[in-house]
CSV table of C-alpha atoms in Angstrom, one decimal:
chain,number,residue,atom,x,y,z
E,1,UNK,CA,124.7,-119.1,121.3
E,2,UNK,CA,125.4,-117.6,124.7
E,3,UNK,CA,123.3,-114.6,125.7
E,4,UNK,CA,125.1,-111.3,126.1
E,5,UNK,CA,123.7,-108.0,127.3
E,6,UNK,CA,123.6,-106.8,123.7
E,7,UNK,CA,121.7,-109.8,122.5
E,8,UNK,CA,119.3,-109.5,125.3
E,9,UNK,CA,118.6,-105.9,124.6
E,10,UNK,CA,118.2,-106.7,120.9
E,11,UNK,CA,115.7,-109.5,121.6
E,12,UNK,CA,113.7,-107.2,123.9
E,13,UNK,CA,113.7,-104.3,121.4
E,14,UNK,CA,112.6,-106.7,118.6
E,15,UNK,CA,109.9,-108.4,120.7
E,16,UNK,CA,108.5,-105.0,122.0
E,17,UNK,CA,108.9,-103.3,118.6
E,18,UNK,CA,111.1,-100.7,120.2
E,19,UNK,CA,108.4,-99.6,122.7
E,20,UNK,CA,109.6,-97.3,125.4
E,21,UNK,CA,110.5,-99.5,128.4
E,22,UNK,CA,111.5,-98.8,132.0
E,23,UNK,CA,115.3,-98.2,131.9
E,24,UNK,CA,116.0,-99.9,135.2
E,25,UNK,CA,114.0,-103.0,134.2
E,26,UNK,CA,115.8,-103.2,130.9
E,27,UNK,CA,119.2,-102.8,132.7
E,28,UNK,CA,118.3,-105.6,135.2
E,29,UNK,CA,117.2,-107.9,132.4
E,30,UNK,CA,120.4,-107.3,130.4
E,31,UNK,CA,122.5,-108.1,133.5
E,32,UNK,CA,120.9,-111.5,133.6
E,33,UNK,CA,123.1,-112.4,130.7
E,34,UNK,CA,126.1,-112.1,133.0
E,35,UNK,CA,125.1,-115.0,135.2
E,36,UNK,CA,125.6,-118.7,134.3
E,37,UNK,CA,122.4,-120.6,133.8
E,38,UNK,CA,121.2,-124.1,133.6
E,39,UNK,CA,118.9,-125.3,130.8
E,40,UNK,CA,115.3,-124.5,131.8
E,41,UNK,CA,113.2,-127.4,133.0
E,42,UNK,CA,110.0,-127.4,131.0
E,43,UNK,CA,107.3,-129.7,132.5
E,44,UNK,CA,105.5,-132.1,130.3
E,45,UNK,CA,101.9,-131.3,129.2
E,46,UNK,CA,99.4,-133.4,131.0
E,47,UNK,CA,98.1,-136.2,128.8
E,48,UNK,CA,94.5,-137.0,127.8
E,49,UNK,CA,91.7,-135.6,129.8
E,50,UNK,CA,93.7,-134.8,132.9
E,51,UNK,CA,92.8,-131.1,132.4
E,52,UNK,CA,89.1,-132.1,132.9
E,53,UNK,CA,89.9,-132.9,136.6
E,54,UNK,CA,91.2,-129.4,137.3
E,55,UNK,CA,88.7,-127.8,139.6
E,56,UNK,CA,90.5,-124.6,140.4
E,57,UNK,CA,89.5,-121.3,138.7
E,58,UNK,CA,92.0,-120.5,136.0
E,59,UNK,CA,92.7,-117.2,134.5
E,60,UNK,CA,95.3,-117.0,131.7
E,61,UNK,CA,96.6,-113.6,130.4
E,62,UNK,CA,98.2,-113.2,127.0
E,63,UNK,CA,100.1,-110.3,125.5
E,64,UNK,CA,98.2,-109.4,122.4
E,65,UNK,CA,101.2,-108.2,120.4
E,66,UNK,CA,103.5,-111.0,121.4
E,67,UNK,CA,106.1,-112.0,118.8
E,68,UNK,CA,106.5,-115.4,120.5
E,69,UNK,CA,103.1,-116.8,119.6
E,70,UNK,CA,99.7,-115.8,118.2
E,71,UNK,CA,97.9,-115.0,121.4
E,72,UNK,CA,94.4,-115.2,120.1
E,73,UNK,CA,95.1,-118.7,118.6
E,74,UNK,CA,96.6,-119.9,121.8
E,75,UNK,CA,93.7,-118.5,123.8
E,76,UNK,CA,91.3,-120.4,121.5
E,77,UNK,CA,93.3,-123.6,122.0
E,78,UNK,CA,93.2,-123.1,125.8
E,79,UNK,CA,89.4,-122.7,125.6
E,80,UNK,CA,89.2,-126.1,124.0
E,81,UNK,CA,91.2,-127.8,126.7
E,82,UNK,CA,89.9,-125.7,129.6
E,83,UNK,CA,86.4,-124.5,128.6
E,84,UNK,CA,85.9,-122.9,132.0
E,85,UNK,CA,89.1,-121.0,132.0
E,86,UNK,CA,89.0,-117.2,131.7
E,87,UNK,CA,91.4,-116.1,129.0
E,88,UNK,CA,92.3,-112.5,128.5
E,89,UNK,CA,94.3,-111.1,125.6
E,90,UNK,CA,95.7,-107.7,126.5
E,91,UNK,CA,96.1,-105.4,123.5
E,92,UNK,CA,99.0,-103.0,123.0
E,93,UNK,CA,101.6,-105.1,124.8
E,94,UNK,CA,104.1,-107.8,124.1
E,95,UNK,CA,105.4,-110.6,126.2
E,96,UNK,CA,108.4,-108.6,127.5
E,97,UNK,CA,106.3,-105.5,128.3
E,98,UNK,CA,104.3,-107.4,131.0
E,99,UNK,CA,103.7,-106.7,133.8
E,100,UNK,CA,104.6,-103.0,133.4
E,101,UNK,CA,102.5,-102.3,130.3
E,102,UNK,CA,99.5,-102.1,130.4
E,103,UNK,CA,99.7,-102.3,134.2
E,104,UNK,CA,96.2,-100.9,134.9
E,105,UNK,CA,94.5,-103.5,132.7
E,106,UNK,CA,96.7,-106.3,134.0
E,107,UNK,CA,96.0,-105.2,137.6
E,108,UNK,CA,92.3,-105.3,137.0
E,109,UNK,CA,92.5,-108.8,135.5
E,110,UNK,CA,94.6,-110.1,138.4
E,111,UNK,CA,92.5,-108.6,141.1
E,112,UNK,CA,89.4,-110.0,139.5
E,113,UNK,CA,91.0,-113.5,139.3
E,114,UNK,CA,92.1,-113.3,142.9
E,115,UNK,CA,89.0,-111.6,144.3
């Protein structure tokens, strides 16, 4: 099924549970449905213990009210694969509300990860 502006708006309204959103952002997101697109390329998950060789600091941020997945369960799964990763579940926001809501909390997490 090809995305349309109406379908995009409906998806975002469902995923955010009709939360108030920035009108300009919503308009821009809807306009994305007007452009042709290729199928997204999804990289394969590294096999075995390849994660154990990762030496970089890792911070992963989840939207606590996401309709796409159970953020707490995914954060727990990440902790098993990357025990040194810093996982943060932001409350009161869904996948499509980031990075605008909750911007203050997200900014603090990102600055901490980068600093």
